[in-house]
Short mmCIF file of C-alpha atoms and ligand atoms in Angstrom, two decimals:
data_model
loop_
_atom_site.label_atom_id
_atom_site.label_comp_id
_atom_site.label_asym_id
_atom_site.label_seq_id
_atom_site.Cartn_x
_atom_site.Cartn_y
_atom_site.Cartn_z
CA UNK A 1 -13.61 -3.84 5.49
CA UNK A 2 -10.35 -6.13 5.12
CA UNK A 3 -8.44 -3.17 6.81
CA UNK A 4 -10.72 -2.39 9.85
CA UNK A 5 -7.72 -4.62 11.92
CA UNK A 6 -5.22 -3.92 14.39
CA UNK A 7 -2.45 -2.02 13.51
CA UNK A 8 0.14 -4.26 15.09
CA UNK A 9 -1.32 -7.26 12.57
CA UNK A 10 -1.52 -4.72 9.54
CA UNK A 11 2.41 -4.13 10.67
CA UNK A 12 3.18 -8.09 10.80
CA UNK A 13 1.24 -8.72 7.28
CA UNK A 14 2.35 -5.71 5.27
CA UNK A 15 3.97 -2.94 7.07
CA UNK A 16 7.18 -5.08 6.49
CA UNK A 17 6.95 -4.28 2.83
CA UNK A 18 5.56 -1.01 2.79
CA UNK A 19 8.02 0.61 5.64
CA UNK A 20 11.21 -0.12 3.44
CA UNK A 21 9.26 1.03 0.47
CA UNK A 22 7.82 4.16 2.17
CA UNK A 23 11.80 5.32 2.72
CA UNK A 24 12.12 4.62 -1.27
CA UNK A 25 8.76 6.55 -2.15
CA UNK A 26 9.61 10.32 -0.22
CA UNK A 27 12.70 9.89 -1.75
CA UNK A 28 11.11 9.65 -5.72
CA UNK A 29 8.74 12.55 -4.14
CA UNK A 30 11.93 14.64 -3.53
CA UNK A 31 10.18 15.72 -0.60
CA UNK A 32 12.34 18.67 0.88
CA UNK A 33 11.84 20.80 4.24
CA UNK A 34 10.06 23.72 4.01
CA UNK A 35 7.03 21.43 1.91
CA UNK A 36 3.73 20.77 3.10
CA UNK A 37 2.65 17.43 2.55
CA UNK A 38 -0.72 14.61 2.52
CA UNK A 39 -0.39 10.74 2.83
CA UNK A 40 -3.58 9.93 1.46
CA UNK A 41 -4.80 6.36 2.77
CA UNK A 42 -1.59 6.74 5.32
CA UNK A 43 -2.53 3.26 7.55
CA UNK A 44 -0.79 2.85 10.25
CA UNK A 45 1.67 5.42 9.21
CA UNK A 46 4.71 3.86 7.33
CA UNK A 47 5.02 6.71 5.00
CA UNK A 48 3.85 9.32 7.46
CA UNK A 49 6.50 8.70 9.57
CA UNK A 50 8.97 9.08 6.85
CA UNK A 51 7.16 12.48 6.12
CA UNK A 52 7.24 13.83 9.39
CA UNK A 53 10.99 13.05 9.57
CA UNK A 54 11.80 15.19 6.48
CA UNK A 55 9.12 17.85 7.02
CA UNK A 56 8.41 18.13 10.79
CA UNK A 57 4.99 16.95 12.61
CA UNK A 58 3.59 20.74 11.61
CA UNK A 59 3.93 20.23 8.01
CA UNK A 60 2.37 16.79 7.77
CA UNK A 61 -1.48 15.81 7.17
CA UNK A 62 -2.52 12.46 6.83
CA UNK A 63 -6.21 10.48 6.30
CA UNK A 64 -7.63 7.00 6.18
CA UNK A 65 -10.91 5.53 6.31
CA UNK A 66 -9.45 3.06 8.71
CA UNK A 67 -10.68 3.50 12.67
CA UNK A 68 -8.36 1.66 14.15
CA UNK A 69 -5.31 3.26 11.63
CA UNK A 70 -6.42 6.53 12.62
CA UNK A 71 -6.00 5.88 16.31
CA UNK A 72 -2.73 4.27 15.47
CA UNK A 73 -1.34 7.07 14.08
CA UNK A 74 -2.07 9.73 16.98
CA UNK A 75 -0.41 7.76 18.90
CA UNK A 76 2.64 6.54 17.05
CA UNK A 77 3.17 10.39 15.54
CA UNK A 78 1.31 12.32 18.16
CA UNK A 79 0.89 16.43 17.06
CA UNK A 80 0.05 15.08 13.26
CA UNK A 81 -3.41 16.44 11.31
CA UNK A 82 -4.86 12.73 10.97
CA UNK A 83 -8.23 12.52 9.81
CA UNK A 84 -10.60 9.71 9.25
CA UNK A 85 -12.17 10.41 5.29
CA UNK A 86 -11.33 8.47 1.75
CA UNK A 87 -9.20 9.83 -1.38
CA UNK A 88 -12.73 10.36 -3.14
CA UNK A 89 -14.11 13.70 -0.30
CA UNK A 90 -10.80 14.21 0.72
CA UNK A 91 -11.04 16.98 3.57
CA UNK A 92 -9.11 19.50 3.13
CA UNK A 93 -9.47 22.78 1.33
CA UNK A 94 -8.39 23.70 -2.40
CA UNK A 95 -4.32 24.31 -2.74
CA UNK A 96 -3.15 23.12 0.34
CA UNK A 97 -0.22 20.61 -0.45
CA UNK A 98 2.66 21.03 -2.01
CA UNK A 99 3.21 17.08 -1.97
CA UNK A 100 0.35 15.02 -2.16
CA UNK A 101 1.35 10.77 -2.05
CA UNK A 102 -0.95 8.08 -1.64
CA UNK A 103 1.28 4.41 -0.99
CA UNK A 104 -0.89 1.03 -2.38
CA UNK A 105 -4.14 3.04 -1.53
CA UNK A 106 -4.70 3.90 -5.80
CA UNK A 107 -6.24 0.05 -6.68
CA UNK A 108 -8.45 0.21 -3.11
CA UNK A 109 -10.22 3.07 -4.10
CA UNK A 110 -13.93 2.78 -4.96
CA UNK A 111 -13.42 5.58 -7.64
CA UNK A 112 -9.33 5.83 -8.53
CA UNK A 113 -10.29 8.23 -10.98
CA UNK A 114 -12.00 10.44 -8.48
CA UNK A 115 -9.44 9.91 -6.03
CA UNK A 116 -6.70 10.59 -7.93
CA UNK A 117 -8.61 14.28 -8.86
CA UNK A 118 -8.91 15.14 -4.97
CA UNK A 119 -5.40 14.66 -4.85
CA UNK A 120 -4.80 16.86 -7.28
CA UNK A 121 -7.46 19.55 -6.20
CA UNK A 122 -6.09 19.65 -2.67
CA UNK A 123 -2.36 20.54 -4.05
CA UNK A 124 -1.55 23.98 -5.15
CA UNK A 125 -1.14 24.18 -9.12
CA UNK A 126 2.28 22.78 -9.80
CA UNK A 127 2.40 20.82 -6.86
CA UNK A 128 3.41 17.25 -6.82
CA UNK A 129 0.98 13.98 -7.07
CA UNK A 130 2.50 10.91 -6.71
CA UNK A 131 1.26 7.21 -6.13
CA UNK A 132 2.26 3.49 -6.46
CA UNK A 133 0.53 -0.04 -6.10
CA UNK A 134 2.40 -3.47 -6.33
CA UNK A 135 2.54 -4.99 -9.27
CA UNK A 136 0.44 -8.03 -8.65
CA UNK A 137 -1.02 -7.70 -12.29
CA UNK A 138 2.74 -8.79 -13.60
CA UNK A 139 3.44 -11.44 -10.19
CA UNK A 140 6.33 -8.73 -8.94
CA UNK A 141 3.97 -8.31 -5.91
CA UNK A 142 4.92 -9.28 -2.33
CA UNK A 143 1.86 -11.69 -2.42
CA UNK A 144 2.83 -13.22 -5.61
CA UNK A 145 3.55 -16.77 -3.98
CA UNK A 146 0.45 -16.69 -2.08
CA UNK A 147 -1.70 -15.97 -4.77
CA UNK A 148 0.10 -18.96 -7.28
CA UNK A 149 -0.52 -21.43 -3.98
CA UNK A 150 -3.98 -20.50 -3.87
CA UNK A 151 -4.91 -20.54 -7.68
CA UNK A 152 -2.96 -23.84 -7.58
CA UNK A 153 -5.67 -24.94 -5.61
CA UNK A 154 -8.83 -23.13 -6.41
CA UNK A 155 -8.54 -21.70 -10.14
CA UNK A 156 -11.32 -19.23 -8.69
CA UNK A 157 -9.92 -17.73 -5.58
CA UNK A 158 -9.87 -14.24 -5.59
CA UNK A 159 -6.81 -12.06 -6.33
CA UNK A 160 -5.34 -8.57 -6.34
CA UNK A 161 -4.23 -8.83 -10.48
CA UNK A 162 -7.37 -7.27 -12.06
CA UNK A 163 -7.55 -4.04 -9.41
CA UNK A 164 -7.12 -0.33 -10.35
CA UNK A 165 -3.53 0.67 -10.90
CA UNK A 166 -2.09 -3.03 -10.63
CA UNK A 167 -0.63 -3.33 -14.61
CA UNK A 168 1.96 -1.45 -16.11
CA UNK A 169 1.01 1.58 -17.19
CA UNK A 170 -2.34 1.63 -15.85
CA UNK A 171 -1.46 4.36 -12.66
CA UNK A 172 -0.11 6.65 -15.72
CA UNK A 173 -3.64 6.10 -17.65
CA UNK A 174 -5.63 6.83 -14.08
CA UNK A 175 -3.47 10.15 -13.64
CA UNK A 176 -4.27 11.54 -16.81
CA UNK A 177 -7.82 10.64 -16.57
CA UNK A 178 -7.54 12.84 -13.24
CA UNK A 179 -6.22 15.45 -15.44
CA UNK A 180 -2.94 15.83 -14.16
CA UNK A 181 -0.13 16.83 -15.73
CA UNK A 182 3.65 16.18 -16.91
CA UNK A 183 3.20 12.05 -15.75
CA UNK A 184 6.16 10.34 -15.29
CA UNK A 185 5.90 6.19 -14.49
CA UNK A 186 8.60 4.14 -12.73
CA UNK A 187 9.00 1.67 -10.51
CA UNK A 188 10.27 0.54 -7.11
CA UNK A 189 11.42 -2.85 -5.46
CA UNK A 190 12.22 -3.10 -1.98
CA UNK A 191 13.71 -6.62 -0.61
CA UNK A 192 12.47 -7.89 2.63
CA UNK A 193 14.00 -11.07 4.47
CA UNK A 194 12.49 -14.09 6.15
CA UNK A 195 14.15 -15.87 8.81
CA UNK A 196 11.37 -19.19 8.74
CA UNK A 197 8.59 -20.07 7.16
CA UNK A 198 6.62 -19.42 9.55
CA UNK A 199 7.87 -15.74 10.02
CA UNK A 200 5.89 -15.46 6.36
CA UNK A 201 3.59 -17.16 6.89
CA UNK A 202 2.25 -16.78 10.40
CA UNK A 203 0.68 -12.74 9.42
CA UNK A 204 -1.43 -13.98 6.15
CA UNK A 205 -3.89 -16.15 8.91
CA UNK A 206 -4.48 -12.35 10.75
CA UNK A 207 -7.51 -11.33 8.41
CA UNK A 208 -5.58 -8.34 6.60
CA UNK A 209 -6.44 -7.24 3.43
CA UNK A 210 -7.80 -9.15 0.62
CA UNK A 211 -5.70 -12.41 1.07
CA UNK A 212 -5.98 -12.22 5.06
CA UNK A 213 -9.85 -11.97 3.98
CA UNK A 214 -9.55 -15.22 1.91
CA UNK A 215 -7.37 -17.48 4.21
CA UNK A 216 -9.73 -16.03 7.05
CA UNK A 217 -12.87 -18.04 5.16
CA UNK A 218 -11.20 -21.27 4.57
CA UNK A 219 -11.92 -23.74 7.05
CA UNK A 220 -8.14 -25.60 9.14
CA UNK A 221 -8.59 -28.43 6.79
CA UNK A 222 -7.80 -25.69 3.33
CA UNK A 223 -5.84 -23.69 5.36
CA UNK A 224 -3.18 -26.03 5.98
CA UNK A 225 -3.58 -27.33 2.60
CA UNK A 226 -2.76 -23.99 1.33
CA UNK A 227 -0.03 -23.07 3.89
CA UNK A 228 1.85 -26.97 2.45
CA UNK A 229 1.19 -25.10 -1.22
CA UNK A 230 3.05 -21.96 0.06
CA UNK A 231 5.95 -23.73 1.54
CA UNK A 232 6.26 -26.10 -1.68
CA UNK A 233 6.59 -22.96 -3.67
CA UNK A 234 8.54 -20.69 -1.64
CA UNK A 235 12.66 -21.46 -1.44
CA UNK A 236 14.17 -22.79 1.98
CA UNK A 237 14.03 -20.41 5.01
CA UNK A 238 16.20 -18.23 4.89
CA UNK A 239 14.74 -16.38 2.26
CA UNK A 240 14.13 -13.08 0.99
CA UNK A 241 11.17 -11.91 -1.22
CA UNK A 242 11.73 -9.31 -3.65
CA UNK A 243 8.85 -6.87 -3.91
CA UNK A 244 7.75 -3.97 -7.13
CA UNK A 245 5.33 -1.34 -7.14
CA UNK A 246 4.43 0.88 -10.31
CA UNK A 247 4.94 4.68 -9.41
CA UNK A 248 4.00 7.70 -10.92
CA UNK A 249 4.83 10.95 -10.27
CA UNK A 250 2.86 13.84 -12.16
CA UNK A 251 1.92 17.70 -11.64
CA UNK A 252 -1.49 18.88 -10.50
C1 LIG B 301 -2.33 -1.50 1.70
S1 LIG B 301 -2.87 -0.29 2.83
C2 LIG B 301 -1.60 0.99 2.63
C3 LIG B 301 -1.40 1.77 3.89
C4 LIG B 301 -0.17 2.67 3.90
N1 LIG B 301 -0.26 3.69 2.88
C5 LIG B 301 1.09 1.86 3.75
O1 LIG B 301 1.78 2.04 2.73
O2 LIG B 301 1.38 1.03 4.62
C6 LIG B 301 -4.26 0.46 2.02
C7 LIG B 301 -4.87 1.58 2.83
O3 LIG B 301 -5.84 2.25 2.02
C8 LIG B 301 -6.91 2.61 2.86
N2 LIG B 301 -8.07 2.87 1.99
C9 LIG B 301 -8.99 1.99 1.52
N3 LIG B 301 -9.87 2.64 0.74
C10 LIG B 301 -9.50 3.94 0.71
C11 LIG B 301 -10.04 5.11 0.08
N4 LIG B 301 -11.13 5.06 -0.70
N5 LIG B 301 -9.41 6.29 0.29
C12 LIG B 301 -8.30 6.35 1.07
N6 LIG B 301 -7.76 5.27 1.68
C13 LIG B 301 -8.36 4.09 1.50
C14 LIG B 301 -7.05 1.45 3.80
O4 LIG B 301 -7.78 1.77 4.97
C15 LIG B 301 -5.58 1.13 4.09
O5 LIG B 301 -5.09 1.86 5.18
#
């Protein structure tokens, strides 16, 4: 699995987007002391930690299918109810949430559809389901340069556009297929800056995820061919790289 990794490289390839967009996504939650709340497919813990500051380590549950995430998070939030499972048996009883998130977990889920249902079965009847993915269907993801480089190069490398949750409009579709209720879709873009080149680059050779799993493959010779492609694309360091994510909030 492209996310059995350290955390620390997870961290260097995408915990730079996701931490900034973490802050953003309690705060569309309206998450509010006194809650009890699940980060479904948590990682390393970028929106965990932003749970546990609002709710308190006693109030926060967290899973991932993830080993190594799992062990990350006992010890970066030590006292939180981490558990190693997937969105699809999630493992926890009926009604226990009042908040129930899951942060670009949706379009890695064998069964979204499924996954987005435990979510809803684990939070109390009114309770609130939210999720988002990057938009790498519309190219406002934070891999979007990465992915043109490589398709400039091989029309058939792999990419993130055609997974679960990725177009507009699609999370909304998955939710009510889940049967939940009162849906509302948005959006959030979080800004991240890069001080080199190689600051951006340096964390796609670590094996994370999808593209970490493609540049991994590549023997030096297309790796540095692809790395030239990147730099041609990308503006002169300094730079920053905008990232969006399609939300949804809705009501179990
Ligand atoms: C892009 S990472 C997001 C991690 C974290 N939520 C964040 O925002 O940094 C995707 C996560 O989904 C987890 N994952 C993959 N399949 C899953 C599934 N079926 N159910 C729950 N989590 C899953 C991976 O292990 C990984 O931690």
């Amino acid at each position: 699995m492209s996310f059995d990794v350290p955390a620390d490289a997870y961290a260097r390839f995408m915990g730079r987007f996701s931490e900034p967009l973490a802050a953003q996504f309690a705060e569309l939650a309206q998450v509010r002391a006194g809650q009890r709340a699940l980060d479904v497919g948590c990682g390393p813990g970028a929106l965990t930690a932003r749970l546990v500051e609002r709710l308190g380590t006693d109030a926060v549950s967290a899973v991932d299918p993830s080993v190594p995430f799992v062990a990350a998070i006992q010890s970066r939030l030590p006292g939180v109810d981490v558990r190693a499972g997937t969105a699809e048996q999630l493992p926890f009883p009926d009604d226990t949430f009042d908040v129930t998130l899951a942060q670009l977990v949706v379009h890695f889920m064998a069964d979204p559809v499924s996954g987005l249902s435990e979510m809803a079965r684990v939070t109390r009847p009114g309770g609130l389901v939210a999720a988002c993915v990057w938009d790498h269907c519309g190219g406002g993801g934070p891999l979007a340069a990465f992915y043109r480089a490589a398709h400039d190069l091989d029309p058939d490398a792999p990419d993130e556009s055609g997974l679960a949750g990725t177009r507009e409009g699609q999370l909304a579709e998955l939710c009510g297929a889940a049967g939940l209720r009162e849906i509302e879709p948005t959006s959030l873009t979080v800004s991240v800056r890069f001080p080199t080149f190689a600051a951006w680059w340096g964390p796609f050779t670590l094996g994370v995820g999808p593209a970490g799993a493609y540049v991994a493959q590549l023997d030096q010779g297309r790796r540095e061919v692809l790395r030239s492609r990147c730099q041609q694309l990308l503006p002169p360091a300094p730079f920053e790289i905008a990232a969006s994510a399609w939300c949804v909030r809705a009501r179990a």
